[in-house]
PDB file of C-alpha atoms in Angstrom:
ATOM      1  CA  MET G 122     -38.899 -64.738 -37.113  1.00 95.00           C
ATOM      2  CA  ILE G 123     -38.317 -63.125 -40.516  1.00 97.00           C
ATOM      3  CA  GLU G 124     -39.704 -59.617 -40.986  1.00 98.00           C
ATOM      4  CA  ILE G 125     -39.746 -57.828 -44.340  1.00 98.00           C
ATOM      5  CA  LYS G 126     -40.690 -54.169 -44.238  1.00 98.00           C
ATOM      6  CA  GLU G 127     -40.645 -51.206 -46.555  1.00 98.00           C
ATOM      7  CA  THR G 128     -37.322 -49.439 -46.098  1.00 98.00           C
ATOM      8  CA  THR G 129     -37.490 -46.146 -44.203  1.00 98.00           C
ATOM      9  CA  GLU G 130     -34.960 -43.383 -43.608  1.00 97.00           C
ATOM     10  CA  GLY G 131     -34.184 -45.102 -40.323  1.00 98.00           C
ATOM     11  CA  ASP G 132     -32.891 -48.129 -42.253  1.00 98.00           C
ATOM     12  CA  LEU G 133     -30.368 -46.221 -44.373  1.00 98.00           C
ATOM     13  CA  GLU G 134     -27.358 -46.978 -42.169  1.00 98.00           C
ATOM     14  CA  ASN G 135     -28.230 -50.678 -42.341  1.00 98.00           C
ATOM     15  CA  VAL G 136     -28.447 -50.558 -46.134  1.00 98.00           C
ATOM     16  CA  ARG G 137     -25.230 -48.560 -46.337  1.00 98.00           C
ATOM     17  CA  SER G 138     -23.393 -51.162 -44.252  1.00 98.00           C
ATOM     18  CA  LEU G 139     -24.802 -53.959 -46.440  1.00 98.00           C
ATOM     19  CA  TRP G 140     -23.580 -52.240 -49.603  1.00 98.00           C
ATOM     20  CA  ALA G 141     -20.151 -51.590 -48.052  1.00 98.00           C
ATOM     21  CA  ASP G 142     -19.614 -55.338 -47.510  1.00 98.00           C
ATOM     22  CA  GLY G 143     -17.427 -56.724 -50.289  1.00 98.00           C
ATOM     23  CA  ASP G 144     -18.746 -60.251 -49.744  1.00 97.00           C
ATOM     24  CA  VAL G 145     -22.294 -59.005 -50.367  1.00 97.00           C
ATOM     25  CA  MET G 146     -21.398 -56.831 -53.353  1.00 98.00           C
ATOM     26  CA  ARG G 147     -18.772 -58.902 -55.191  1.00 96.00           C
ATOM     27  CA  TYR G 148     -21.234 -60.379 -57.709  1.00 95.00           C
ATOM     28  CA  VAL G 149     -22.543 -56.939 -58.666  1.00 94.00           C
ATOM     29  CA  GLY G 150     -19.101 -55.589 -59.473  1.00 95.00           C
ATOM     30  CA  PHE G 151     -17.964 -54.125 -56.145  1.00 97.00           C
ATOM     31  CA  PRO G 152     -15.617 -56.691 -54.541  1.00 97.00           C
ATOM     32  CA  ASP G 153     -14.490 -54.060 -52.025  1.00 98.00           C
ATOM     33  CA  GLY G 154     -18.055 -52.957 -51.325  1.00 98.00           C
ATOM     34  CA  LEU G 155     -19.879 -49.838 -52.453  1.00 98.00           C
ATOM     35  CA  HIS G 156     -19.111 -46.946 -50.127  1.00 98.00           C
ATOM     36  CA  GLN G 157     -21.851 -44.328 -50.192  1.00 98.00           C
ATOM     37  CA  SER G 158     -21.979 -41.127 -48.181  1.00 98.00           C
ATOM     38  CA  ALA G 159     -24.947 -40.358 -45.955  1.00 97.00           C
ATOM     39  CA  GLU G 160     -26.030 -37.745 -48.506  1.00 98.00           C
ATOM     40  CA  GLU G 161     -25.872 -40.255 -51.371  1.00 98.00           C
ATOM     41  CA  MET G 162     -27.963 -42.663 -49.315  1.00 98.00           C
ATOM     42  CA  ARG G 163     -30.580 -39.960 -48.658  1.00 98.00           C
ATOM     43  CA  ASP G 164     -30.703 -39.131 -52.383  1.00 98.00           C
ATOM     44  CA  TRP G 165     -31.176 -42.814 -53.203  1.00 98.00           C
ATOM     45  CA  TYR G 166     -33.898 -43.115 -50.570  1.00 98.00           C
ATOM     46  CA  ASN G 167     -35.666 -40.019 -51.916  1.00 98.00           C
ATOM     47  CA  PHE G 168     -35.737 -41.647 -55.355  1.00 97.00           C
ATOM     48  CA  ILE G 169     -37.203 -44.841 -53.901  1.00 97.00           C
ATOM     49  CA  SER G 170     -39.825 -43.108 -51.776  1.00 97.00           C
ATOM     50  CA  SER G 171     -40.909 -40.787 -54.610  1.00 97.00           C
ATOM     51  CA  SER G 172     -41.180 -43.726 -57.059  1.00 97.00           C
ATOM     52  CA  ARG G 173     -43.368 -46.021 -54.956  1.00 97.00           C
ATOM     53  CA  PRO G 174     -45.208 -48.239 -55.795  1.00 97.00           C
ATOM     54  CA  ARG G 175     -43.532 -48.629 -59.228  1.00 97.00           C
ATOM     55  CA  VAL G 176     -40.227 -49.039 -57.375  1.00 98.00           C
ATOM     56  CA  ASN G 177     -39.818 -50.345 -53.859  1.00 98.00           C
ATOM     57  CA  HIS G 178     -37.099 -51.448 -51.489  1.00 98.00           C
ATOM     58  CA  TYR G 179     -37.538 -53.639 -48.425  1.00 98.00           C
ATOM     59  CA  SER G 180     -35.350 -54.218 -45.400  1.00 98.00           C
ATOM     60  CA  VAL G 181     -35.143 -57.798 -44.156  1.00 98.00           C
ATOM     61  CA  PHE G 182     -34.742 -58.740 -40.506  1.00 98.00           C
ATOM     62  CA  ASP G 183     -34.307 -62.077 -38.762  1.00 98.00           C
ATOM     63  CA  ASP G 184     -35.273 -62.051 -35.080  1.00 97.00           C
ATOM     64  CA  GLY G 185     -34.949 -58.255 -35.117  1.00 97.00           C
ATOM     65  CA  GLU G 186     -31.466 -58.225 -36.661  1.00 98.00           C
ATOM     66  CA  TYR G 187     -31.021 -56.519 -40.020  1.00 98.00           C
ATOM     67  CA  CYS G 188     -29.786 -59.097 -42.502  1.00 98.00           C
ATOM     68  CA  GLY G 189     -30.373 -57.676 -45.974  1.00 98.00           C
ATOM     69  CA  GLU G 190     -32.567 -56.160 -48.642  1.00 98.00           C
ATOM     70  CA  THR G 191     -34.866 -56.989 -51.497  1.00 98.00           C
ATOM     71  CA  TYR G 192     -36.089 -54.695 -54.245  1.00 98.00           C
ATOM     72  CA  TYR G 193     -38.188 -54.451 -57.376  1.00 98.00           C
ATOM     73  CA  GLU G 194     -38.517 -51.871 -60.145  1.00 98.00           C
ATOM     74  CA  ILE G 195     -41.345 -52.045 -62.674  1.00 98.00           C
ATOM     75  CA  ASP G 196     -40.507 -50.780 -66.174  1.00 97.00           C
ATOM     76  CA  ALA G 197     -43.753 -49.574 -67.789  1.00 92.00           C
ATOM     77  CA  GLU G 198     -41.999 -48.937 -71.107  1.00 92.00           C
ATOM     78  CA  HIS G 199     -41.057 -52.620 -71.416  1.00 92.00           C
ATOM     79  CA  GLY G 200     -44.289 -54.483 -70.779  1.00 95.00           C
ATOM     80  CA  ASN G 201     -44.468 -53.772 -67.052  1.00 97.00           C
ATOM     81  CA  SER G 202     -41.591 -56.142 -66.404  1.00 97.00           C
ATOM     82  CA  ALA G 203     -40.042 -55.873 -62.966  1.00 98.00           C
ATOM     83  CA  ALA G 204     -36.359 -56.240 -62.205  1.00 98.00           C
ATOM     84  CA  LEU G 205     -35.740 -57.916 -58.850  1.00 98.00           C
ATOM     85  CA  ASP G 206     -32.812 -57.953 -56.484  1.00 96.00           C
ATOM     86  CA  ILE G 207     -31.860 -59.492 -53.151  1.00 97.00           C
ATOM     87  CA  LYS G 208     -28.754 -59.136 -51.020  1.00 98.00           C
ATOM     88  CA  LEU G 209     -28.050 -60.725 -47.646  1.00 98.00           C
ATOM     89  CA  PHE G 210     -25.156 -60.628 -45.243  1.00 98.00           C
ATOM     90  CA  LYS G 211     -23.248 -63.916 -45.103  1.00 97.00           C
ATOM     91  CA  PHE G 212     -24.635 -64.820 -41.656  1.00 97.00           C
ATOM     92  CA  ALA G 213     -28.194 -64.782 -43.065  1.00 98.00           C
ATOM     93  CA  ARG G 214     -27.609 -67.080 -46.032  1.00 96.00           C
ATOM     94  CA  GLY G 215     -28.715 -70.696 -46.163  1.00 94.00           C
ATOM     95  CA  LYS G 216     -31.655 -70.176 -43.787  1.00 96.00           C
ATOM     96  CA  GLY G 217     -34.497 -69.679 -46.262  1.00 97.00           C
ATOM     97  CA  ILE G 218     -34.508 -65.912 -45.720  1.00 98.00           C
ATOM     98  CA  ALA G 219     -33.676 -65.087 -49.347  1.00 97.00           C
ATOM     99  CA  TYR G 220     -36.467 -67.338 -50.606  1.00 98.00           C
ATOM    100  CA  LYS G 221     -39.025 -65.720 -48.322  1.00 98.00           C
ATOM    101  CA  ALA G 222     -37.826 -62.153 -48.983  1.00 98.00           C
ATOM    102  CA  LEU G 223     -37.664 -62.498 -52.753  1.00 98.00           C
ATOM    103  CA  SER G 224     -41.044 -64.250 -52.823  1.00 98.00           C
ATOM    104  CA  PHE G 225     -42.406 -61.246 -50.923  1.00 98.00           C
ATOM    105  CA  ALA G 226     -40.880 -58.784 -53.421  1.00 98.00           C
ATOM    106  CA  ILE G 227     -42.305 -60.781 -56.331  1.00 98.00           C
ATOM    107  CA  GLY G 228     -45.776 -60.640 -54.792  1.00 98.00           C
ATOM    108  CA  GLU G 229     -45.496 -56.905 -54.179  1.00 98.00           C
ATOM    109  CA  ALA G 230     -44.305 -56.287 -57.742  1.00 98.00           C
ATOM    110  CA  PHE G 231     -47.289 -58.162 -59.189  1.00 98.00           C
ATOM    111  CA  LYS G 232     -49.667 -56.448 -56.766  1.00 98.00           C
ATOM    112  CA  ASN G 233     -48.373 -53.090 -58.007  1.00 97.00           C
ATOM    113  CA  GLY G 234     -48.661 -53.713 -61.739  1.00 97.00           C
ATOM    114  CA  ALA G 235     -45.841 -55.993 -62.858  1.00 98.00           C
ATOM    115  CA  GLU G 236     -46.815 -58.457 -65.571  1.00 97.00           C
ATOM    116  CA  LYS G 237     -43.577 -60.418 -65.389  1.00 96.00           C
ATOM    117  CA  VAL G 238     -40.483 -60.406 -63.207  1.00 97.00           C
ATOM    118  CA  TRP G 239     -36.849 -61.057 -63.979  1.00 97.00           C
ATOM    119  CA  VAL G 240     -33.438 -61.306 -62.363  1.00 97.00           C
ATOM    120  CA  ASP G 241     -29.961 -60.873 -63.814  1.00 94.00           C
ATOM    121  CA  PRO G 242     -27.566 -62.845 -61.626  1.00 94.00           C
ATOM    122  CA  SER G 243     -23.875 -63.251 -62.203  1.00 92.00           C
ATOM    123  CA  PRO G 244     -23.314 -66.671 -63.779  1.00 92.00           C
ATOM    124  CA  LYS G 245     -20.644 -67.198 -61.089  1.00 93.00           C
ATOM    125  CA  ASN G 246     -23.141 -66.755 -58.254  1.00 93.00           C
ATOM    126  CA  GLU G 247     -24.191 -70.381 -57.877  1.00 93.00           C
ATOM    127  CA  LYS G 248     -26.232 -69.812 -54.720  1.00 92.00           C
ATOM    128  CA  ALA G 249     -28.297 -67.102 -56.423  1.00 94.00           C
ATOM    129  CA  LEU G 250     -28.839 -69.320 -59.464  1.00 94.00           C
ATOM    130  CA  ALA G 251     -30.062 -72.130 -57.199  1.00 94.00           C
ATOM    131  CA  LEU G 252     -32.432 -69.726 -55.414  1.00 95.00           C
ATOM    132  CA  TYR G 253     -33.897 -68.525 -58.705  1.00 95.00           C
ATOM    133  CA  GLU G 254     -34.385 -72.114 -59.857  1.00 95.00           C
ATOM    134  CA  ARG G 255     -36.275 -72.898 -56.623  1.00 95.00           C
ATOM    135  CA  LEU G 256     -38.472 -69.875 -57.371  1.00 96.00           C
ATOM    136  CA  HIS G 257     -39.132 -71.309 -60.884  1.00 95.00           C
ATOM    137  CA  PHE G 258     -37.346 -68.647 -62.877  1.00 96.00           C
ATOM    138  CA  GLU G 259     -36.544 -69.741 -66.426  1.00 93.00           C
ATOM    139  CA  ARG G 260     -32.934 -69.434 -67.583  1.00 88.00           C
ATOM    140  CA  LYS G 261     -32.408 -67.408 -70.719  1.00 84.00           C
ATOM    141  CA  PRO G 262     -29.192 -66.394 -72.470  1.00 77.00           C
TER     142      PRO G 262
END
């Protein structure tokens, strides 16, 4: 069963391990992973928690096992457009988890004031591009 919940301080080690995985982070410019200290993770979490609901981060679990994250950030200065993101460990891909998690984040973004949503995938990330097409995103240069 897939569970998507608002990230808490108790999830920070999970998120940190996700970001440290080079396979997860290669398309966002960190092929060796992003290695954050516990203090950096707390600072990041404090930003997220103080910015809710304009910004929110969710931890994704499959049968109780942490498998990734999804996120949105609404930019009020640019027409309330919301940037979206999703990252999953390799073992969680290809199971429909990304579709469900990103759909959830989209719904939450709209519920909290977004008027449109967007993603900015690497053109080399074919699986992400296919996911966004299934979610009816429109490709733009």
